[in-house]
Short mmCIF file of C-alpha atoms and ligand atoms in Angstrom, two decimals:
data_model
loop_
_atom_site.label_atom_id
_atom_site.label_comp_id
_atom_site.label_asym_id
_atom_site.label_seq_id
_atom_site.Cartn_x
_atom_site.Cartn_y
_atom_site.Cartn_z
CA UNK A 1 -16.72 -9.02 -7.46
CA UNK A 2 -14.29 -11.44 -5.80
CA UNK A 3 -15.92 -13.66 -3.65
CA UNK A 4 -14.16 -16.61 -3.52
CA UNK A 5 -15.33 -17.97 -0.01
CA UNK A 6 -19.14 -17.89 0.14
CA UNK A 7 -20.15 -17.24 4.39
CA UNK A 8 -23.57 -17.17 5.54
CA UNK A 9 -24.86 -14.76 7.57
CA UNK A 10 -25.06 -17.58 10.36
CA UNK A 11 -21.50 -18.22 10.00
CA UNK A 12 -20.21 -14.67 10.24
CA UNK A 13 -22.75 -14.02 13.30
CA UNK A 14 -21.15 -17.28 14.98
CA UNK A 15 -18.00 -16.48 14.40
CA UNK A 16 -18.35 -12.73 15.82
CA UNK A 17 -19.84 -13.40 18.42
CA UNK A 18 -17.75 -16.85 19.57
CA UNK A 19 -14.27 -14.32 19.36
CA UNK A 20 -14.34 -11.01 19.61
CA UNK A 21 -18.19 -11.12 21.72
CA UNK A 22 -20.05 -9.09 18.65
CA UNK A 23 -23.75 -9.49 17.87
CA UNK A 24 -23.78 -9.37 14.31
CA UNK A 25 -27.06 -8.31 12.54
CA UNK A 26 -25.79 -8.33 8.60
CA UNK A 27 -23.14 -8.51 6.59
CA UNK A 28 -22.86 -8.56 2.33
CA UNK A 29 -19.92 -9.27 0.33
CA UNK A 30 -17.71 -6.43 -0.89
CA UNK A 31 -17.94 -6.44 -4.63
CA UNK A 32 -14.27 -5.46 -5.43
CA UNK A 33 -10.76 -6.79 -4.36
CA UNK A 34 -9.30 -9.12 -6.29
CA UNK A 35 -6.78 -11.61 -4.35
CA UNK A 36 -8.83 -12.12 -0.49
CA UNK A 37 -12.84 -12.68 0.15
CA UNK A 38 -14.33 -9.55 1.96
CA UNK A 39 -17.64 -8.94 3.81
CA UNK A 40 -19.04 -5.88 5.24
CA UNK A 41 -20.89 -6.66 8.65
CA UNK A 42 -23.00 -4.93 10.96
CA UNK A 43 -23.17 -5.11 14.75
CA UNK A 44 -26.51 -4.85 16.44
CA UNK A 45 -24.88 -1.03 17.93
CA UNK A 46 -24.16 0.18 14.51
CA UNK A 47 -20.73 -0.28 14.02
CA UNK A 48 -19.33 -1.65 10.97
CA UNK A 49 -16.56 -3.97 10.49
CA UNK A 50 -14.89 -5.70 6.95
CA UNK A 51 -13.78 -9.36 6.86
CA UNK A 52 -11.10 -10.55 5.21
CA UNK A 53 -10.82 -14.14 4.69
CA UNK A 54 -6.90 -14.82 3.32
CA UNK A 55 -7.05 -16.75 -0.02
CA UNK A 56 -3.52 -16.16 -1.19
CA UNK A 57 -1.47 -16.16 2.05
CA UNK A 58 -1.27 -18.37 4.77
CA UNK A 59 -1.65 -18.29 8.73
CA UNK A 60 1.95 -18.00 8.55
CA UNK A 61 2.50 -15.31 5.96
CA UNK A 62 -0.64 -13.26 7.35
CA UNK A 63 0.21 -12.98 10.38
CA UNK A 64 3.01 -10.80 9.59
CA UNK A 65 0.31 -8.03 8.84
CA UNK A 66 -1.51 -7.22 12.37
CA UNK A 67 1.74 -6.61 14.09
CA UNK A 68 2.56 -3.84 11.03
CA UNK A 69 -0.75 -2.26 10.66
CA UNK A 70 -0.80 -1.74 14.43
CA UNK A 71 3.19 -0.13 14.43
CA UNK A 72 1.86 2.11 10.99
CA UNK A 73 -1.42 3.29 13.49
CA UNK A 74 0.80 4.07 16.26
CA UNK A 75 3.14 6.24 13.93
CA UNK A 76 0.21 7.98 12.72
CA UNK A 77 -0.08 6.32 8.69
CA UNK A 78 -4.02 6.29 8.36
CA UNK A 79 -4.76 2.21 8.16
CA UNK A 80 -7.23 0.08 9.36
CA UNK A 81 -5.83 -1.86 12.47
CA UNK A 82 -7.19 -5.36 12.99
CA UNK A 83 -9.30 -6.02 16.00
CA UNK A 84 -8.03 -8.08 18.89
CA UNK A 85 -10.24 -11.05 19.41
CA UNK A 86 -10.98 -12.37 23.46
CA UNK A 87 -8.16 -14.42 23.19
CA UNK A 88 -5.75 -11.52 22.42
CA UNK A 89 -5.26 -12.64 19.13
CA UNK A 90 -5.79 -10.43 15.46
CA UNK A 91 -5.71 -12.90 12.98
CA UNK A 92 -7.52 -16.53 13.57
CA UNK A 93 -8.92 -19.02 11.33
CA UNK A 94 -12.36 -19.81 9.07
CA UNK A 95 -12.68 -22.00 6.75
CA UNK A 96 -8.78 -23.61 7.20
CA UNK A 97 -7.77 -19.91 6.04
CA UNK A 98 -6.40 -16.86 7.98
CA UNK A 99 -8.90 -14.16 8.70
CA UNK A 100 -9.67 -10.97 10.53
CA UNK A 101 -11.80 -8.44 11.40
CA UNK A 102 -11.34 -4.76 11.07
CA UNK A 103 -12.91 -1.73 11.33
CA UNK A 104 -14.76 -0.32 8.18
CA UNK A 105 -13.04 3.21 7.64
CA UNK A 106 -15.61 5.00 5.54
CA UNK A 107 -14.59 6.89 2.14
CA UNK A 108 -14.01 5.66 -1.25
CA UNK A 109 -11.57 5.21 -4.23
CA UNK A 110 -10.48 8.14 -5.34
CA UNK A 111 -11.99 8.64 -9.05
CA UNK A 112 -11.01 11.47 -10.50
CA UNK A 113 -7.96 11.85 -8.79
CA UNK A 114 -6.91 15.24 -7.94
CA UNK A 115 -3.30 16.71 -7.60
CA UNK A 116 -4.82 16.94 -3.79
CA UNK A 117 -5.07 13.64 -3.60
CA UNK A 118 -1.48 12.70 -4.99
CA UNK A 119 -0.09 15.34 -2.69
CA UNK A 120 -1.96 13.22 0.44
CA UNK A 121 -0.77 9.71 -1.41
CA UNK A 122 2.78 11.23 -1.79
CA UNK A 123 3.01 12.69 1.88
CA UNK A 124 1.39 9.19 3.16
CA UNK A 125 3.80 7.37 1.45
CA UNK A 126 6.84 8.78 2.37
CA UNK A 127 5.55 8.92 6.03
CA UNK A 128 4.87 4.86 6.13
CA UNK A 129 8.48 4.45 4.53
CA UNK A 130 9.76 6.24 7.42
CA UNK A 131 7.58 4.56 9.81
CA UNK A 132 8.77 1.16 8.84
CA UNK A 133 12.84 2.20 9.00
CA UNK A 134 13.54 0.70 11.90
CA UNK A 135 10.80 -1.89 12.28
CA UNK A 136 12.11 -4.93 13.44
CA UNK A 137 9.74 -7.76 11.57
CA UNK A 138 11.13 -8.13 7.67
CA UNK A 139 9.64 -10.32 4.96
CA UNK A 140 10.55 -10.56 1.18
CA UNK A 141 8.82 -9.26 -1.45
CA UNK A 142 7.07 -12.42 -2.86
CA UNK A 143 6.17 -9.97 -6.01
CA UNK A 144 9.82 -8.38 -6.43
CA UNK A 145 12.45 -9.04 -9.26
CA UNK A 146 12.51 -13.20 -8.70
CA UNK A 147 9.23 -13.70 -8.55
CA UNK A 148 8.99 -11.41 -12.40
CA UNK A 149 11.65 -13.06 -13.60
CA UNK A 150 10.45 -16.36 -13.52
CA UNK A 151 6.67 -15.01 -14.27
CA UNK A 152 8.23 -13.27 -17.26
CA UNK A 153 9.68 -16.97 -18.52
CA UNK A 154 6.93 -18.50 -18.23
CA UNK A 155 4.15 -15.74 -19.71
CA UNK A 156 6.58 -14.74 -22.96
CA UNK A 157 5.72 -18.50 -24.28
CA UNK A 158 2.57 -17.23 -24.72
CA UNK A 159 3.41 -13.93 -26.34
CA UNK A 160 3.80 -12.52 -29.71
CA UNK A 161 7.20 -10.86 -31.05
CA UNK A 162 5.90 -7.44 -30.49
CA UNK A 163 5.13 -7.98 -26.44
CA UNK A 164 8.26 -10.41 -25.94
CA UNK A 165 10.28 -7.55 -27.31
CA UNK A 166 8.81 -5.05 -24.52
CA UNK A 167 8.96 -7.14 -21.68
CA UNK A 168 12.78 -8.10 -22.66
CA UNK A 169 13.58 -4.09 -23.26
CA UNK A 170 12.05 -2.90 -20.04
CA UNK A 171 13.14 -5.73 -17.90
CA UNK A 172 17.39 -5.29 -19.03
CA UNK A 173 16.62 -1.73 -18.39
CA UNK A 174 15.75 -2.27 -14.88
CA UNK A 175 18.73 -5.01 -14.01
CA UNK A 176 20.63 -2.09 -15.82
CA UNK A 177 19.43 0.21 -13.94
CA UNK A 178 19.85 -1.41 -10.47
CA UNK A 179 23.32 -1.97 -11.34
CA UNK A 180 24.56 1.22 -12.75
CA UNK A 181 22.24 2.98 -8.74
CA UNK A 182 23.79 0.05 -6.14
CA UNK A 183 22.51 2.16 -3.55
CA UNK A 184 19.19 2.82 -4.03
CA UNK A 185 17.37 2.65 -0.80
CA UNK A 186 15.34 -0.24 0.72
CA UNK A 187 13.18 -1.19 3.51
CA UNK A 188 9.60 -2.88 4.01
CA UNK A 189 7.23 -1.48 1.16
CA UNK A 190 3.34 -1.54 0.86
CA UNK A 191 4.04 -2.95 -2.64
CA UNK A 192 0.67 -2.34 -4.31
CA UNK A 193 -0.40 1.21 -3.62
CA UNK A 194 -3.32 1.54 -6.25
CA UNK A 195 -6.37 3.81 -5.85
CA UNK A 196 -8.18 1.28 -4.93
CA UNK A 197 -6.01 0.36 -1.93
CA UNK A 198 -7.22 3.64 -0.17
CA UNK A 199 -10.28 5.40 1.16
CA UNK A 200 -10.44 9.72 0.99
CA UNK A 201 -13.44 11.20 1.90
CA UNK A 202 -12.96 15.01 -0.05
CA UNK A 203 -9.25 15.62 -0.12
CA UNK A 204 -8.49 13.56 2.77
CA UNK A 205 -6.57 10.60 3.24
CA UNK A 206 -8.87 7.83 5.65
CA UNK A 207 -7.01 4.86 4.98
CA UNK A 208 -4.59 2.77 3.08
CA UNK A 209 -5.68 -0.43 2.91
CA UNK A 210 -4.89 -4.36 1.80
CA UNK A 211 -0.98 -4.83 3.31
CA UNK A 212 -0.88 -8.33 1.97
CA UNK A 213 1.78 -7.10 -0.54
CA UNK A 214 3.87 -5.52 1.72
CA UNK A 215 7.60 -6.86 1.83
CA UNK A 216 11.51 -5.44 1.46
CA UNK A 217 12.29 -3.85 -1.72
CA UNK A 218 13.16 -0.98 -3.22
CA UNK A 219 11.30 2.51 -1.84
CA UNK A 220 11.51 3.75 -5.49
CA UNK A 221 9.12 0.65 -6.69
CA UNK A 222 6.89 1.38 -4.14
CA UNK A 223 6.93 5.46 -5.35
CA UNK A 224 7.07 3.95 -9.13
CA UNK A 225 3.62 1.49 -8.18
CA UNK A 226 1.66 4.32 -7.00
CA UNK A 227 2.84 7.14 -9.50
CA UNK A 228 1.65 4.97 -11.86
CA UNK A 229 -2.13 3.99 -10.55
CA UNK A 230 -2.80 7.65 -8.70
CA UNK A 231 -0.68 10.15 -11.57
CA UNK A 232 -1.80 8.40 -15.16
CA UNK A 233 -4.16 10.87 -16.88
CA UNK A 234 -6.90 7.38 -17.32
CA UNK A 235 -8.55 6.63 -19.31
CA UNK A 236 -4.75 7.44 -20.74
CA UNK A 237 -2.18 5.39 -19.21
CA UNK A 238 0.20 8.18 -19.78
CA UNK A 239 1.34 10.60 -16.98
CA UNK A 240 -0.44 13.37 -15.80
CA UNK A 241 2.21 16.11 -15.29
CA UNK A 242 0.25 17.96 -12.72
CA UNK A 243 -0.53 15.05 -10.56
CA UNK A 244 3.06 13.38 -10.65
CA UNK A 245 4.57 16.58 -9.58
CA UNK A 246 1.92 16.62 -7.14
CA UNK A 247 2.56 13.77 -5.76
CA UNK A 248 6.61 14.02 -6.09
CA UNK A 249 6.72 17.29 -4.25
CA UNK A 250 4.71 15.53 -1.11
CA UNK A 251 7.15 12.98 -0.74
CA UNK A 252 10.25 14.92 -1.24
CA UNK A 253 8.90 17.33 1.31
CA UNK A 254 9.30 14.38 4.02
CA UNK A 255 11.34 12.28 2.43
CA UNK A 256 13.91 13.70 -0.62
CA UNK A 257 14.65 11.33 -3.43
CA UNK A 258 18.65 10.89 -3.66
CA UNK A 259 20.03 11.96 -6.74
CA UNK A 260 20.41 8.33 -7.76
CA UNK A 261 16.66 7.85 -7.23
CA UNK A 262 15.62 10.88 -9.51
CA UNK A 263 17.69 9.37 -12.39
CA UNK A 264 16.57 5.60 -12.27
CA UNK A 265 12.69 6.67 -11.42
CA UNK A 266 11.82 6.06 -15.54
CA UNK A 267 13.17 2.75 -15.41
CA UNK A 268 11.02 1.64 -12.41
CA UNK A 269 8.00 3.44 -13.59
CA UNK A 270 8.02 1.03 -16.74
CA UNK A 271 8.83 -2.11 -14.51
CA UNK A 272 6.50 -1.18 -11.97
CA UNK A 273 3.83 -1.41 -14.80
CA UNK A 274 5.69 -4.54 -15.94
CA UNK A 275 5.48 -6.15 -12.37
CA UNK A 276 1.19 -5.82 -12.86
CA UNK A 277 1.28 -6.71 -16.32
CA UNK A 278 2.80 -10.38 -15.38
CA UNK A 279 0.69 -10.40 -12.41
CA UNK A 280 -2.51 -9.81 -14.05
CA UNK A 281 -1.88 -12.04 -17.37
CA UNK A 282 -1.25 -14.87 -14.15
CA UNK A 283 -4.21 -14.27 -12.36
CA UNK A 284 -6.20 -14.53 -16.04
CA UNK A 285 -4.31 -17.58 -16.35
CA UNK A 286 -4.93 -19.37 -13.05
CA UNK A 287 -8.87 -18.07 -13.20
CA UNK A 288 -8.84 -19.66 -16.62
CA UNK A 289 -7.26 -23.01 -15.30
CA UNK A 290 -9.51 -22.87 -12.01
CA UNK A 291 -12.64 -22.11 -13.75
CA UNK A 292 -13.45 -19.33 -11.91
CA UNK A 293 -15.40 -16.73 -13.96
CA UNK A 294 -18.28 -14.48 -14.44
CA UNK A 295 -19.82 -12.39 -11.76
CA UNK A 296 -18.58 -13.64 -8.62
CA UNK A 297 -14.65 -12.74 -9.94
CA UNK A 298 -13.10 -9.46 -10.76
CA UNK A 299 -10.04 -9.70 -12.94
CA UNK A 300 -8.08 -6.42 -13.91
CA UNK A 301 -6.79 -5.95 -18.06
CA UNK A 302 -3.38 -7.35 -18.35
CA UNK A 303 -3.37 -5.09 -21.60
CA UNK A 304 -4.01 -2.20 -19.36
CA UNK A 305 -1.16 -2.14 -18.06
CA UNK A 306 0.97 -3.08 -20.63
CA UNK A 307 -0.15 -0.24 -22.53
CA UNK A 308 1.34 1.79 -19.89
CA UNK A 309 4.17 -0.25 -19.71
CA UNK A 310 4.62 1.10 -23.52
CA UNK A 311 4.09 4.40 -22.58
CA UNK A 312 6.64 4.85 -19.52
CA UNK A 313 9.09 2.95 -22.05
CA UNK A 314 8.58 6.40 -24.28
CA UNK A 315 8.75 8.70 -21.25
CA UNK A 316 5.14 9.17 -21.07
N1 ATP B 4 -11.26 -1.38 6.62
C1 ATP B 4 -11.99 -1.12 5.53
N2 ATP B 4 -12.91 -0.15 5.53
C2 ATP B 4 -13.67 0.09 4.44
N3 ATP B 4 -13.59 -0.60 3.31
C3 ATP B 4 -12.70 -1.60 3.24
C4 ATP B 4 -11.84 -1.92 4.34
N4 ATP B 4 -11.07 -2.97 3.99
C5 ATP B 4 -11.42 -3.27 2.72
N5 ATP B 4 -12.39 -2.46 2.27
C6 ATP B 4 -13.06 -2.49 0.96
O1 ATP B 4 -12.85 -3.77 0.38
C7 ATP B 4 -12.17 -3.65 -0.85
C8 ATP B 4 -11.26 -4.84 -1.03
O2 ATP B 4 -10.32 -4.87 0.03
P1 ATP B 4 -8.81 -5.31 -0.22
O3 ATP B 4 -8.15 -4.36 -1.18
O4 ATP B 4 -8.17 -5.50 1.09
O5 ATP B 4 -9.06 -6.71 -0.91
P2 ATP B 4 -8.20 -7.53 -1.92
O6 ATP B 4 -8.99 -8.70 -2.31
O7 ATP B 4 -6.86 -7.76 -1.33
O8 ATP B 4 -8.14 -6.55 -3.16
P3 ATP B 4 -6.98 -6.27 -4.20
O9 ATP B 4 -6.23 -7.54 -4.34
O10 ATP B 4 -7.74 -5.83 -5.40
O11 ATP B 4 -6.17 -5.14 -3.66
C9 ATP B 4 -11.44 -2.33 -0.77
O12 ATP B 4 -11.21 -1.81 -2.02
C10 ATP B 4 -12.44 -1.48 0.02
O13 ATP B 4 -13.42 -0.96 -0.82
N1 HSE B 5 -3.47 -3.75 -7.72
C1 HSE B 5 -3.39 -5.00 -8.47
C2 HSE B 5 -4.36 -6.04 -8.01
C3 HSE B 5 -4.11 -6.54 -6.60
O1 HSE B 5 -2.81 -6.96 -6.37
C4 HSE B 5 -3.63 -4.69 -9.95
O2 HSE B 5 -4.13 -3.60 -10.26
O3 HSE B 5 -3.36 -5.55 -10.78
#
């Protein structure tokens, strides 16, 4: 588990109650999540509420995310809005770091996934791209083609031939790619749509959760991050047929891919895998650097998903 930020109970209870006028009875860390610090706690009338204590973004950078989750609520995307506190505010401070509280949505991952599941993903997803057309807030995407271009210099130091040669052939295919479709469409994206990012109870969609990726890119690498998480046929990181059909179908039923979409979808499949690869072999890197290991950190395989990465580069 990820708990970066160790809070006593006396901490949490002081803090709930001093802002948002809770009586907290208990709260326990959540043993997953990888980038923030998150507690379940308990109010003295039952009601539960999760914690999120910011590690990788700022008071600046987070607060970007109440506003958004509050605009997806109102359109009707199933998310988990952050409570106001008694000043009127959804995101304040602990620790010197951004945090909020919001309530806990109950469900889980979704494990095995079902093609009913990818249909709900795919219908979700094309709904919250909609939603966010005209929203008037923007913000980069601190984990878009830049940012894995200059991760991608720095991790292919450390690889051998065999890896350097992937990562070079799948990322020209994408700059190819987004040259040859100019106008594939953009807005604000979630950015990392994996299973573990929502909550289904049955068949049914509860929540998406974890916004802190969310930023202006390409729709398609937001369809190409969650294809590849909810529609590989694990423990095979090759594509279930079934469930990407599934979960295409959904999508185009609210929102149909353009024709340029269709055709550039394999090249974005393989660099959305790429984009986690680099992202994971970091966070190994920096938890290496920092220290920080054993229980109290989860770290997903890099090799997972360059496996896939090697797959999607054969059309699987
Ligand atoms: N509102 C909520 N209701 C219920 N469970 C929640 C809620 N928010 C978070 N969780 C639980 O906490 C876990 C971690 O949350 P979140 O994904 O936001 O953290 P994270 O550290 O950003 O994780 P990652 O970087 O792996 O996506 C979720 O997978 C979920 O199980
Ligand atoms: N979803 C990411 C972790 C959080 O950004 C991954 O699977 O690597």
């Amino acid at each position: 588990m990820s708990v970066y930020t160790e809070l006593s109970l006396d901490e949490i209870r002081a803090f709930a109650a001093d802002h948002y006028g809770l009586a907290v009875t208990g709260c326990e860390p959540i043993a997953s999540g990888i980038e923030n610090t998150n507690y379940f706690v308990r109010g003295d009338d039952g009601r539960e509420f999760v914690l999120t204590l910011f590690e990788e973004l700022n008071a600046a950078e987070a607060a970007f995310l109440p506003p958004l989750l509050q605009h997806l609520h109102r359109q009707g995307v199933p998310v988990a809005g952050p409570l106001t506190a008694k000043d009127g505010r959804s995101l304040l401070t602990l620790r010197d770091k951004p945090v909020q509280l919001a309530p806990r949505i109950l469900g889980g991952h979704p494990s095995p996934v079902s093609t009913a599941h990818c249909a709900a993903i795919g219908e979700a997803l094309a709904k919250l791209h909609l939603a966010l057309e005209e929203y008037p807030l923007h913000r980069d995407n601190a984990h878009g083609q830049e940012w894995w271009e200059a991760e991608a210099n720095k991790a292919r130091k450390a690889m051998n031939k065999t890896d350097q040669l992937l990562l070079e052939t799948i990322l020209e295919d994408f700059e190819e790619t987004v040259e040859d479709y100019e106008d594939l469409p953009m807005g604000l994206i979630h950015g990392d749509l994996f299973r573990d990012n929502t909550l289904f109870e049955g068949d049914e969609l509860r929540a998406i959760l974890d916004f802190s990726e969310a930023g202006e890119d390409y729709w398609l690498l937001d369809i190409a991050i969650t294809i590849n998480d909810f529609c590989s046929a694990w423990p095979s990181v090759k594509l279930d047929q079934d469930l990407y059909h599934a979960f295409l179908r959904a999508y185009n039923n609210l929102r149909p891919l353009t024709a340029d979409e269709q055709e550039a979808l394999p090249a974005f499949l393989g660099m959305a895998a790429t984009r986690f690869w680099l992202s994971r072999l970091s966070v190994a890197a920096r938890n290496a650097a920092e220290g920080r290991s054993g229980e109290a950190v989860t770290q997903k395989d890099p090799n997972e998903m360059k496996r896939m990465v090697a797959a999607r580069m054969m059309g699987e």
